[in-house]
PDB file of C-alpha atoms in Angstrom:
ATOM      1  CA  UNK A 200     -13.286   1.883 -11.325  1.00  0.00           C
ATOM      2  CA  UNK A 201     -11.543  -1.351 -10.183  1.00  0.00           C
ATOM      3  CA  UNK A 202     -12.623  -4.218  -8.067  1.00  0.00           C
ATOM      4  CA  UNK A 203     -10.300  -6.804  -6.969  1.00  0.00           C
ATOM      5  CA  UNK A 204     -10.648  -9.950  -4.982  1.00  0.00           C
ATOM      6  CA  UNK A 205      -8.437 -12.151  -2.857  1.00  0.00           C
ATOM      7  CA  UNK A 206      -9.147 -15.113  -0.132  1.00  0.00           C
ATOM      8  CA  UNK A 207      -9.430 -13.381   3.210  1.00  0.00           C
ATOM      9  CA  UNK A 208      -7.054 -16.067   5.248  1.00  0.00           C
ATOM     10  CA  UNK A 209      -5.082 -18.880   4.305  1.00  0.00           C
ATOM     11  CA  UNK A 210      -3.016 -21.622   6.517  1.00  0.00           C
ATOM     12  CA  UNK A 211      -0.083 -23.436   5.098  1.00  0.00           C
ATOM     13  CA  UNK A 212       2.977 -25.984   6.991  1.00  0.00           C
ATOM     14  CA  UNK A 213       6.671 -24.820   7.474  1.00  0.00           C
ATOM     15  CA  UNK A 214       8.456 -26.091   4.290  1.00  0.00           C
ATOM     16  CA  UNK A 215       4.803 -26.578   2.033  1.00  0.00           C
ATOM     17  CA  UNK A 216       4.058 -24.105  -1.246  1.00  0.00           C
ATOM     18  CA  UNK A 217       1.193 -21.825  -0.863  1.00  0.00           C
ATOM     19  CA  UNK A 218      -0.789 -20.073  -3.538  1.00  0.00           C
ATOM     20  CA  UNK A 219      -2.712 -16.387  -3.354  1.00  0.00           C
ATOM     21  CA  UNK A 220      -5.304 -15.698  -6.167  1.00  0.00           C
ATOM     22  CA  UNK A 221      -6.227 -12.195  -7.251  1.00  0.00           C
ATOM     23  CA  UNK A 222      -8.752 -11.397  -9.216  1.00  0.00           C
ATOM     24  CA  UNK A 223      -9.769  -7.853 -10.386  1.00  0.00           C
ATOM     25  CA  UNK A 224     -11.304  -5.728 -13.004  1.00  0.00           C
ATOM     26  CA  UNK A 225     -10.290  -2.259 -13.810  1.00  0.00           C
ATOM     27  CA  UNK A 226     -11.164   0.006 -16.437  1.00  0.00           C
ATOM     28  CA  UNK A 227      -7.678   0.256 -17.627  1.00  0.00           C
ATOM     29  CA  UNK A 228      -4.481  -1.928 -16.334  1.00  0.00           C
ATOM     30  CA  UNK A 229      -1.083  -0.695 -15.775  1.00  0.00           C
ATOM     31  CA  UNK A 230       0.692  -3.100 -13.687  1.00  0.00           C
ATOM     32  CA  UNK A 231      -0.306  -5.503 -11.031  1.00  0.00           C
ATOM     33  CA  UNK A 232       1.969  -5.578  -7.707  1.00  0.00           C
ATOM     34  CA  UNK A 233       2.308  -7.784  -4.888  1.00  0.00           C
ATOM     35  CA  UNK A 234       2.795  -6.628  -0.848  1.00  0.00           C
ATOM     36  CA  UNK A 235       3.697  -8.116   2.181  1.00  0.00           C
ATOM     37  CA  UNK A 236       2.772  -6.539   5.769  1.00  0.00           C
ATOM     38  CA  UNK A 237       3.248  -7.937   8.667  1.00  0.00           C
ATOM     39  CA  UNK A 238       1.178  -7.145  11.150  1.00  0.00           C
ATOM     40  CA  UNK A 239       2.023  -3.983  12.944  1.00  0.00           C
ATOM     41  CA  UNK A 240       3.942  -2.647   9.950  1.00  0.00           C
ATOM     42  CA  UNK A 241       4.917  -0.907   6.651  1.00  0.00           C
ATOM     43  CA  UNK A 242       3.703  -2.909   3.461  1.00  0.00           C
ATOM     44  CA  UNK A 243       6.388  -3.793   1.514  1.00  0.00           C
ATOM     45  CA  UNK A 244       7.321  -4.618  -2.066  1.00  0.00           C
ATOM     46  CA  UNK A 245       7.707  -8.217  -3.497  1.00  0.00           C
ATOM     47  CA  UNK A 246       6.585  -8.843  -7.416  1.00  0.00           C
ATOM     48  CA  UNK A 247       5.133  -6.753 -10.067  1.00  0.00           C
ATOM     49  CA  UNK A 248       3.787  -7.863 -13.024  1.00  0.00           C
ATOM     50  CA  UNK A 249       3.027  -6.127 -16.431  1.00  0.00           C
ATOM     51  CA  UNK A 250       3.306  -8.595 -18.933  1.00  0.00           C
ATOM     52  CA  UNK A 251       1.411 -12.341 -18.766  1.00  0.00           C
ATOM     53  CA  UNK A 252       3.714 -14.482 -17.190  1.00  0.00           C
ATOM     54  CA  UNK A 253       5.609 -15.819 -14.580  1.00  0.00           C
ATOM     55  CA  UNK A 254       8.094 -13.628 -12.598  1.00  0.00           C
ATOM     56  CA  UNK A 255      10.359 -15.337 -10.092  1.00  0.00           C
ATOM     57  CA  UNK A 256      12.371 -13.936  -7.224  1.00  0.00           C
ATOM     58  CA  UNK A 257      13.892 -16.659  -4.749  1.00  0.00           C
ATOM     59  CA  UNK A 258      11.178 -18.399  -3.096  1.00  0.00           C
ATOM     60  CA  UNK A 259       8.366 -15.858  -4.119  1.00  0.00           C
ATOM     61  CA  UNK A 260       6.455 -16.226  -7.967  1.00  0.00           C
ATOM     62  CA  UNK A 261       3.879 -13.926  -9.296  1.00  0.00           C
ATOM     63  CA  UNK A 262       1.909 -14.720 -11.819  1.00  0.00           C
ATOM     64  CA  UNK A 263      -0.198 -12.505 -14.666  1.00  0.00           C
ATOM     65  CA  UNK A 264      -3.320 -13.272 -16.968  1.00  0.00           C
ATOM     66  CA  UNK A 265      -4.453 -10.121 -17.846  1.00  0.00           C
ATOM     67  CA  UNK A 266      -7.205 -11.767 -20.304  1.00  0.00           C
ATOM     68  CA  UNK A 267      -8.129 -13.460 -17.088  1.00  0.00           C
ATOM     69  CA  UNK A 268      -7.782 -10.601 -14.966  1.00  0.00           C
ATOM     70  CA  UNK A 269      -6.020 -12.869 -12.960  1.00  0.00           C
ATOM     71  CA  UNK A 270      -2.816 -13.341 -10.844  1.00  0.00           C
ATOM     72  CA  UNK A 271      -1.162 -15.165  -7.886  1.00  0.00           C
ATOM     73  CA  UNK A 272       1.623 -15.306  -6.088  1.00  0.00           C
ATOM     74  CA  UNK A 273       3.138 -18.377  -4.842  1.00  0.00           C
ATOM     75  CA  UNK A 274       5.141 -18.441  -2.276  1.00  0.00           C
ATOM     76  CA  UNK A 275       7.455 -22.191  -1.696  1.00  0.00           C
ATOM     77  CA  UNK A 276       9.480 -23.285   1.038  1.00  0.00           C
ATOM     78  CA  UNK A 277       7.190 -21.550   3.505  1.00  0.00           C
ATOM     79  CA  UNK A 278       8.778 -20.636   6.734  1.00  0.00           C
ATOM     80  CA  UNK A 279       7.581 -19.133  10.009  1.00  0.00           C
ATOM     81  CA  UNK A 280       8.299 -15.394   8.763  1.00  0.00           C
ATOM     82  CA  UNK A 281       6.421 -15.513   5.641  1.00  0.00           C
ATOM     83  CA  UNK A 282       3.074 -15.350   8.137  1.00  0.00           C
ATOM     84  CA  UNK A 283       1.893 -12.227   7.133  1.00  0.00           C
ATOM     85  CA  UNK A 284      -0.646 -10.522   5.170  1.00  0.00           C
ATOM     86  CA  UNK A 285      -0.328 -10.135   1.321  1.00  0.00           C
ATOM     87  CA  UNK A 286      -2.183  -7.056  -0.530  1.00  0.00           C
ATOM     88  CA  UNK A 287      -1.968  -8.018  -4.544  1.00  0.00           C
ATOM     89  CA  UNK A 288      -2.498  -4.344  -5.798  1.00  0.00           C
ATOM     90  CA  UNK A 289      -3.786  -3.060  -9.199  1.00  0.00           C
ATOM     91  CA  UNK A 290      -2.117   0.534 -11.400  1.00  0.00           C
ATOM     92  CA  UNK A 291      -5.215   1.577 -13.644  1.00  0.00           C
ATOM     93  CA  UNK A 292      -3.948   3.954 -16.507  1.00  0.00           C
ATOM     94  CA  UNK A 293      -5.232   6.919 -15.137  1.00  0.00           C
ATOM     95  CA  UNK A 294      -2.616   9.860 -14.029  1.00  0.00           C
ATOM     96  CA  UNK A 295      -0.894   9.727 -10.393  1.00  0.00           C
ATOM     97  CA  UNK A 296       0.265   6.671 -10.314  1.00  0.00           C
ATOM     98  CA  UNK A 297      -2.874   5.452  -8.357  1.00  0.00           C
ATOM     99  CA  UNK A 298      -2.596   1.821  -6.840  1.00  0.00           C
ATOM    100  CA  UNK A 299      -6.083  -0.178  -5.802  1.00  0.00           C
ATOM    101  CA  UNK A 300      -5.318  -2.851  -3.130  1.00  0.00           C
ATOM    102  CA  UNK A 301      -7.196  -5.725  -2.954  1.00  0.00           C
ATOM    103  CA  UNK A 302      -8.157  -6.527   1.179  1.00  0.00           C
ATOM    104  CA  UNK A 303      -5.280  -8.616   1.760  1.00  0.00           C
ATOM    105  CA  UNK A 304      -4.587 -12.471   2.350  1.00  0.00           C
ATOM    106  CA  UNK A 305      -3.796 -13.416   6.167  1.00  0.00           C
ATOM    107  CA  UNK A 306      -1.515 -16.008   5.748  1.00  0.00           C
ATOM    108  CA  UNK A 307      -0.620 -18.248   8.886  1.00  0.00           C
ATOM    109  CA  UNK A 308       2.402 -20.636   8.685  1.00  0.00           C
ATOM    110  CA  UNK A 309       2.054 -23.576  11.228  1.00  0.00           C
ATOM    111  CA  UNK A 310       4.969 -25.611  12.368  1.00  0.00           C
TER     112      UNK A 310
ATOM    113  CA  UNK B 118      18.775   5.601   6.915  1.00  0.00           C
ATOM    114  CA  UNK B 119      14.795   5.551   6.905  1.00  0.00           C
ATOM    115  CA  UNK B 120      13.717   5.984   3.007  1.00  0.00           C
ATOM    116  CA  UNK B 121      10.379   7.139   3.782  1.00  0.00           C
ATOM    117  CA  UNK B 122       9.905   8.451   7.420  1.00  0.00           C
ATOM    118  CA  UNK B 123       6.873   9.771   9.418  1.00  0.00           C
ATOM    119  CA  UNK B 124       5.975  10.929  12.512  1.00  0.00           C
ATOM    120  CA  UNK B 125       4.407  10.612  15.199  1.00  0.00           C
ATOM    121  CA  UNK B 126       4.321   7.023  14.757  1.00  0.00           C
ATOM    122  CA  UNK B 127       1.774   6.886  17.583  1.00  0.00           C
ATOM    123  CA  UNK B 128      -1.179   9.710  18.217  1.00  0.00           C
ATOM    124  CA  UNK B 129      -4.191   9.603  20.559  1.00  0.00           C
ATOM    125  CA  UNK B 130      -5.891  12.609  20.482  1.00  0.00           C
ATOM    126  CA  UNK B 131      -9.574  13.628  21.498  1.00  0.00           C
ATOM    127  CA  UNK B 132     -12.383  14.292  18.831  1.00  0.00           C
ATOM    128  CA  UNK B 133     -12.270  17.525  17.724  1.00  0.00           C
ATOM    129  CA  UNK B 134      -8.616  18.187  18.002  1.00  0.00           C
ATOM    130  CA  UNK B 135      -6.466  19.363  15.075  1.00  0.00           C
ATOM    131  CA  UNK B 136      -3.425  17.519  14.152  1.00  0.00           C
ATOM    132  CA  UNK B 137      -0.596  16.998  11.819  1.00  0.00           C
ATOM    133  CA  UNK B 138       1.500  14.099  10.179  1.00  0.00           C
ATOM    134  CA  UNK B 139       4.791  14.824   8.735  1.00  0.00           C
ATOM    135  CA  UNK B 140       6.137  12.917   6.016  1.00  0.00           C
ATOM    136  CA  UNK B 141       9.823  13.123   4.304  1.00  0.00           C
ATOM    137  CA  UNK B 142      11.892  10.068   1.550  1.00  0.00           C
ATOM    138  CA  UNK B 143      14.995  10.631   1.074  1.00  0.00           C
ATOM    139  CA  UNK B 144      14.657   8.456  -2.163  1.00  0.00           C
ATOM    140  CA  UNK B 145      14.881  11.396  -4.673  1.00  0.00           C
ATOM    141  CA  UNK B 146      11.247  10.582  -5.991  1.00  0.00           C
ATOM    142  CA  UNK B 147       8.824  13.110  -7.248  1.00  0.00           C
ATOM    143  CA  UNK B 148       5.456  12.077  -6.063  1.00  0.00           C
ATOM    144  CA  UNK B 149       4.517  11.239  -2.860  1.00  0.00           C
ATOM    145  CA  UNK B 150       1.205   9.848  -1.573  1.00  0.00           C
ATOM    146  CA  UNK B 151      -1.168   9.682   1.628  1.00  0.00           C
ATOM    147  CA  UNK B 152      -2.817   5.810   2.180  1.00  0.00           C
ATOM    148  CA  UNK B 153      -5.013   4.981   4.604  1.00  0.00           C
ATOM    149  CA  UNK B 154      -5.572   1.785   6.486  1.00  0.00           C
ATOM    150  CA  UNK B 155      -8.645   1.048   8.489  1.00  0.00           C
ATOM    151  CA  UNK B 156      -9.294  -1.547  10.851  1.00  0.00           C
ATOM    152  CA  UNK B 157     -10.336  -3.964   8.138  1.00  0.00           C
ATOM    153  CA  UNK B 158      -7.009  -3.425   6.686  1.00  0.00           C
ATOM    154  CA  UNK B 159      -8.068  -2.268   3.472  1.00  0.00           C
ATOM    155  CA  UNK B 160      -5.251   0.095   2.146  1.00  0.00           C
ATOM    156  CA  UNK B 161      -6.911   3.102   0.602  1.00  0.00           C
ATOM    157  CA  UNK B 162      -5.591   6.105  -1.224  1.00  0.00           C
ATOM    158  CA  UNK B 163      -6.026   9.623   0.168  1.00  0.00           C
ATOM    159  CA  UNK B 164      -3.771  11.670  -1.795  1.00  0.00           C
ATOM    160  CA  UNK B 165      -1.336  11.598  -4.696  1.00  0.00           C
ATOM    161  CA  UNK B 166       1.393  14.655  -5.145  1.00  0.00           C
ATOM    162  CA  UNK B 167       3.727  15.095  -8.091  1.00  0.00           C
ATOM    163  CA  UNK B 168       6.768  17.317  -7.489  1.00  0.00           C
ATOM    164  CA  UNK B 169       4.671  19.715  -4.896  1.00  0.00           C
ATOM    165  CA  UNK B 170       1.334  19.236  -7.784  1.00  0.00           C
ATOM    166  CA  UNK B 171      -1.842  17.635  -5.926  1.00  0.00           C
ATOM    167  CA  UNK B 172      -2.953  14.958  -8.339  1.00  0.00           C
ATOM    168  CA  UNK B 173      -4.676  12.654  -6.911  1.00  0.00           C
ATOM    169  CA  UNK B 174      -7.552  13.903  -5.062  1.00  0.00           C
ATOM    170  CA  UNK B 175     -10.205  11.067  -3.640  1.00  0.00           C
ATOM    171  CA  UNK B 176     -13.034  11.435  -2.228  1.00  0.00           C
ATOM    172  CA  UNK B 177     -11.784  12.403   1.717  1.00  0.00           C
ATOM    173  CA  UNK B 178     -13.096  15.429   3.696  1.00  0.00           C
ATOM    174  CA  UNK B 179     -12.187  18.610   3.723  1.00  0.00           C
ATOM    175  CA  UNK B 180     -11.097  18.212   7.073  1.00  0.00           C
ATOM    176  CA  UNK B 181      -7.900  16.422   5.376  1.00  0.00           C
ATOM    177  CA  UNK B 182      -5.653  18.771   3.832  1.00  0.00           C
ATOM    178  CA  UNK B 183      -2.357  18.110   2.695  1.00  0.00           C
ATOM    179  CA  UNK B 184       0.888  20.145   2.480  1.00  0.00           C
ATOM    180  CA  UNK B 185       3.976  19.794  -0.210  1.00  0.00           C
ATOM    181  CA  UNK B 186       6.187  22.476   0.875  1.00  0.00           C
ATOM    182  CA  UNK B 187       8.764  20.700  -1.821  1.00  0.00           C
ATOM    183  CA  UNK B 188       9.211  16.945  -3.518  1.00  0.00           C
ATOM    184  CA  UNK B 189      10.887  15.549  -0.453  1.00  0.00           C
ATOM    185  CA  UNK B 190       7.843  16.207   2.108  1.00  0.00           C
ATOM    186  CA  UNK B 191       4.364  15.974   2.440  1.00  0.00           C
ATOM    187  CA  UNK B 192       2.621  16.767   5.526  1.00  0.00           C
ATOM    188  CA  UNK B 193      -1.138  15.558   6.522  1.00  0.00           C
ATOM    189  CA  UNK B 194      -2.870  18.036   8.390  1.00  0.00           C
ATOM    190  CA  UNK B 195      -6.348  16.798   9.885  1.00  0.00           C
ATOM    191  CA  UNK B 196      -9.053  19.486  11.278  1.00  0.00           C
ATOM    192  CA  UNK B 197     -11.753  18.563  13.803  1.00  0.00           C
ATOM    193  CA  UNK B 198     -11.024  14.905  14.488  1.00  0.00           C
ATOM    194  CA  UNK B 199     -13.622  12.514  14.420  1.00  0.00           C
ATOM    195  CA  UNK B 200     -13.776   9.129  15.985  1.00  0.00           C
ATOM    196  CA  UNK B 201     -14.198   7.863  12.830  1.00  0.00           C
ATOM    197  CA  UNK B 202     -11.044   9.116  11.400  1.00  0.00           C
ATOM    198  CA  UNK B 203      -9.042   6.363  14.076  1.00  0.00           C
ATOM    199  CA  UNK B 204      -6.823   4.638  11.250  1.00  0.00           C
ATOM    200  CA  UNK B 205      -3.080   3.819  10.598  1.00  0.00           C
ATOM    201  CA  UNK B 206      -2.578   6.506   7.819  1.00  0.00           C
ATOM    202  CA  UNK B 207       0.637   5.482   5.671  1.00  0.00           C
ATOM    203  CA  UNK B 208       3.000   7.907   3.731  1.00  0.00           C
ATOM    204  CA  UNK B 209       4.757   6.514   0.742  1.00  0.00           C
ATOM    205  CA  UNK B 210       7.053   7.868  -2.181  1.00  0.00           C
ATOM    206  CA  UNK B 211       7.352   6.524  -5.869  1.00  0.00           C
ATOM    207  CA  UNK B 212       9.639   7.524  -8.728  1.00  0.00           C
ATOM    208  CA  UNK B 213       6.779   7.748 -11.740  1.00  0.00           C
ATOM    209  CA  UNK B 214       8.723   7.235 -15.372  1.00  0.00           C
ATOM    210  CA  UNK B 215       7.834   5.825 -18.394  1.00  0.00           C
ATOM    211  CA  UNK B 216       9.295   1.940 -18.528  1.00  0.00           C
ATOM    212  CA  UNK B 217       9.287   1.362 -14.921  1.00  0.00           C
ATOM    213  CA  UNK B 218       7.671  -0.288 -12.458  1.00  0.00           C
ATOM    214  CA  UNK B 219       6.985   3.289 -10.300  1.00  0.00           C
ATOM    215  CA  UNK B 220       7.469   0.597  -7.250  1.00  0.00           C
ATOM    216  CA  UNK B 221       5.202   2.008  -4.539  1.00  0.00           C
ATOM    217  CA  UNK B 222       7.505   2.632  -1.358  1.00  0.00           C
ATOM    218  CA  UNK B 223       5.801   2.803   2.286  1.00  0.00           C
ATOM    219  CA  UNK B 224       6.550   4.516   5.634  1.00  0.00           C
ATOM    220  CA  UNK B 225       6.269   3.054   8.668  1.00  0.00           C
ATOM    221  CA  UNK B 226       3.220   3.936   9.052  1.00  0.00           C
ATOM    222  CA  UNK B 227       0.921   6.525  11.757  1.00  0.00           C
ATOM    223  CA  UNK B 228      -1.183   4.804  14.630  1.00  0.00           C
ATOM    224  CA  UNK B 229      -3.940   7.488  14.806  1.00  0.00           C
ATOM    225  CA  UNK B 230      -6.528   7.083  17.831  1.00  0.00           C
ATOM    226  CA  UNK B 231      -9.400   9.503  18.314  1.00  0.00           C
ATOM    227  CA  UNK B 232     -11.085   9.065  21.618  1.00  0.00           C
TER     228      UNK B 232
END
């Protein structure tokens, strides 16, 4: 089975970096991802990770320890829109294509 | 264009009803999926079809029975509504090959209320 863990709610300023942690365990890994929803609709794409490292897109990072069984996203230059929640999501090895999603991190951007 | 569209997008029904979900992508992938969201926002898989082949199966009542009529569609057809079964129930497409990220793509999304 898998099990993964994020921080339920996080508050950041306009303009300051913010940091998601995801933990997990899984029987067998295939790929980590990272969502956004906002509230009201679709999830939708933003990092995956495979490998350990960093992966950089713009303003967004994601992050990979799979010795750790760790990862985060970072997201810099935070601006009003990024408030949203972010589901860091798990691919075990079994068939289908299956993705575990962690509960999500509310994140609130303040002016 | 809509890659991954459903509808309704909004249903109140009253327990005991029977109703459907239709799902199409116009992505050209060959599996599609069935997610559902409760009110705690957890994001949980229902279903899992791979070019019309059920695959994924978890653990969801019989009541829940889904329909590939080819790899372009797949319906969600619930029996008997329960209160309980008041969720925003997500369709989503993915192209699964070897090397790739098999990127996870979501619908809009289905308000379901059962009063």
């Amino acid at each position: 089975g898998q099990n993964i863990d994020q921080p339920t709610e996080m508050t950041a300023t306009e303009g300051a970096i913010v940091q998601i942690n995801c933990t997990y365990q899984t029987s067998g890994f295939n790929g980590l991802f990272w969502y956004q929803q906002h509230a009201g609709e679709a999830p939708t794409f933003l990092s995956y990770n495979v490998l350990d490292g960093l992966e950089e897109k713009g303003r967004f990072s994601s992050f990979l320890s799979r010795s750790k069984g760790y990862s985060y996203l970072l997201l810099k230059e935070l601006q009003m829109k990024d408030s949203a929640s972010y589901l860091c999501a798990v691919r075990g090895k079994a068939a289908g294509n299956k993705l575990t999603f962690g509960g999500g991190t509310r994140v609130l951007v303040k002016p | 264009d809509t890659a991954v569209s459903q509808t309704p997008k909004y249903l109140v029904t009253q327990m005991g009803n029977d109703k459907s979900i239709k799902c199409e992508q116009n992505l050209g992938h060959d599996t599609m999926y069935w997610y559902k969201q409760d009110s705690k926002k957890f994001l949980k898989i229902m279903f899992s079809y791979n070019n019309k082949e059920l695959i994924i199966n978890e653990t969801v009542p019989n009541r829940f029975s889904p329909k590939s009529p080819d790899k372009a569609h797949l319906n969600l057809h619930i029996n008997s509504l329960e209160l309980g079964d008041s969720a925003v129930y997500f369709c989503a497409s993915s192209q699964v090959s070897e090397g790739s990220g098999n990127t996870i793509y979501f619908g809009e999304g289905s308000w379901l209320t059962v009063v």
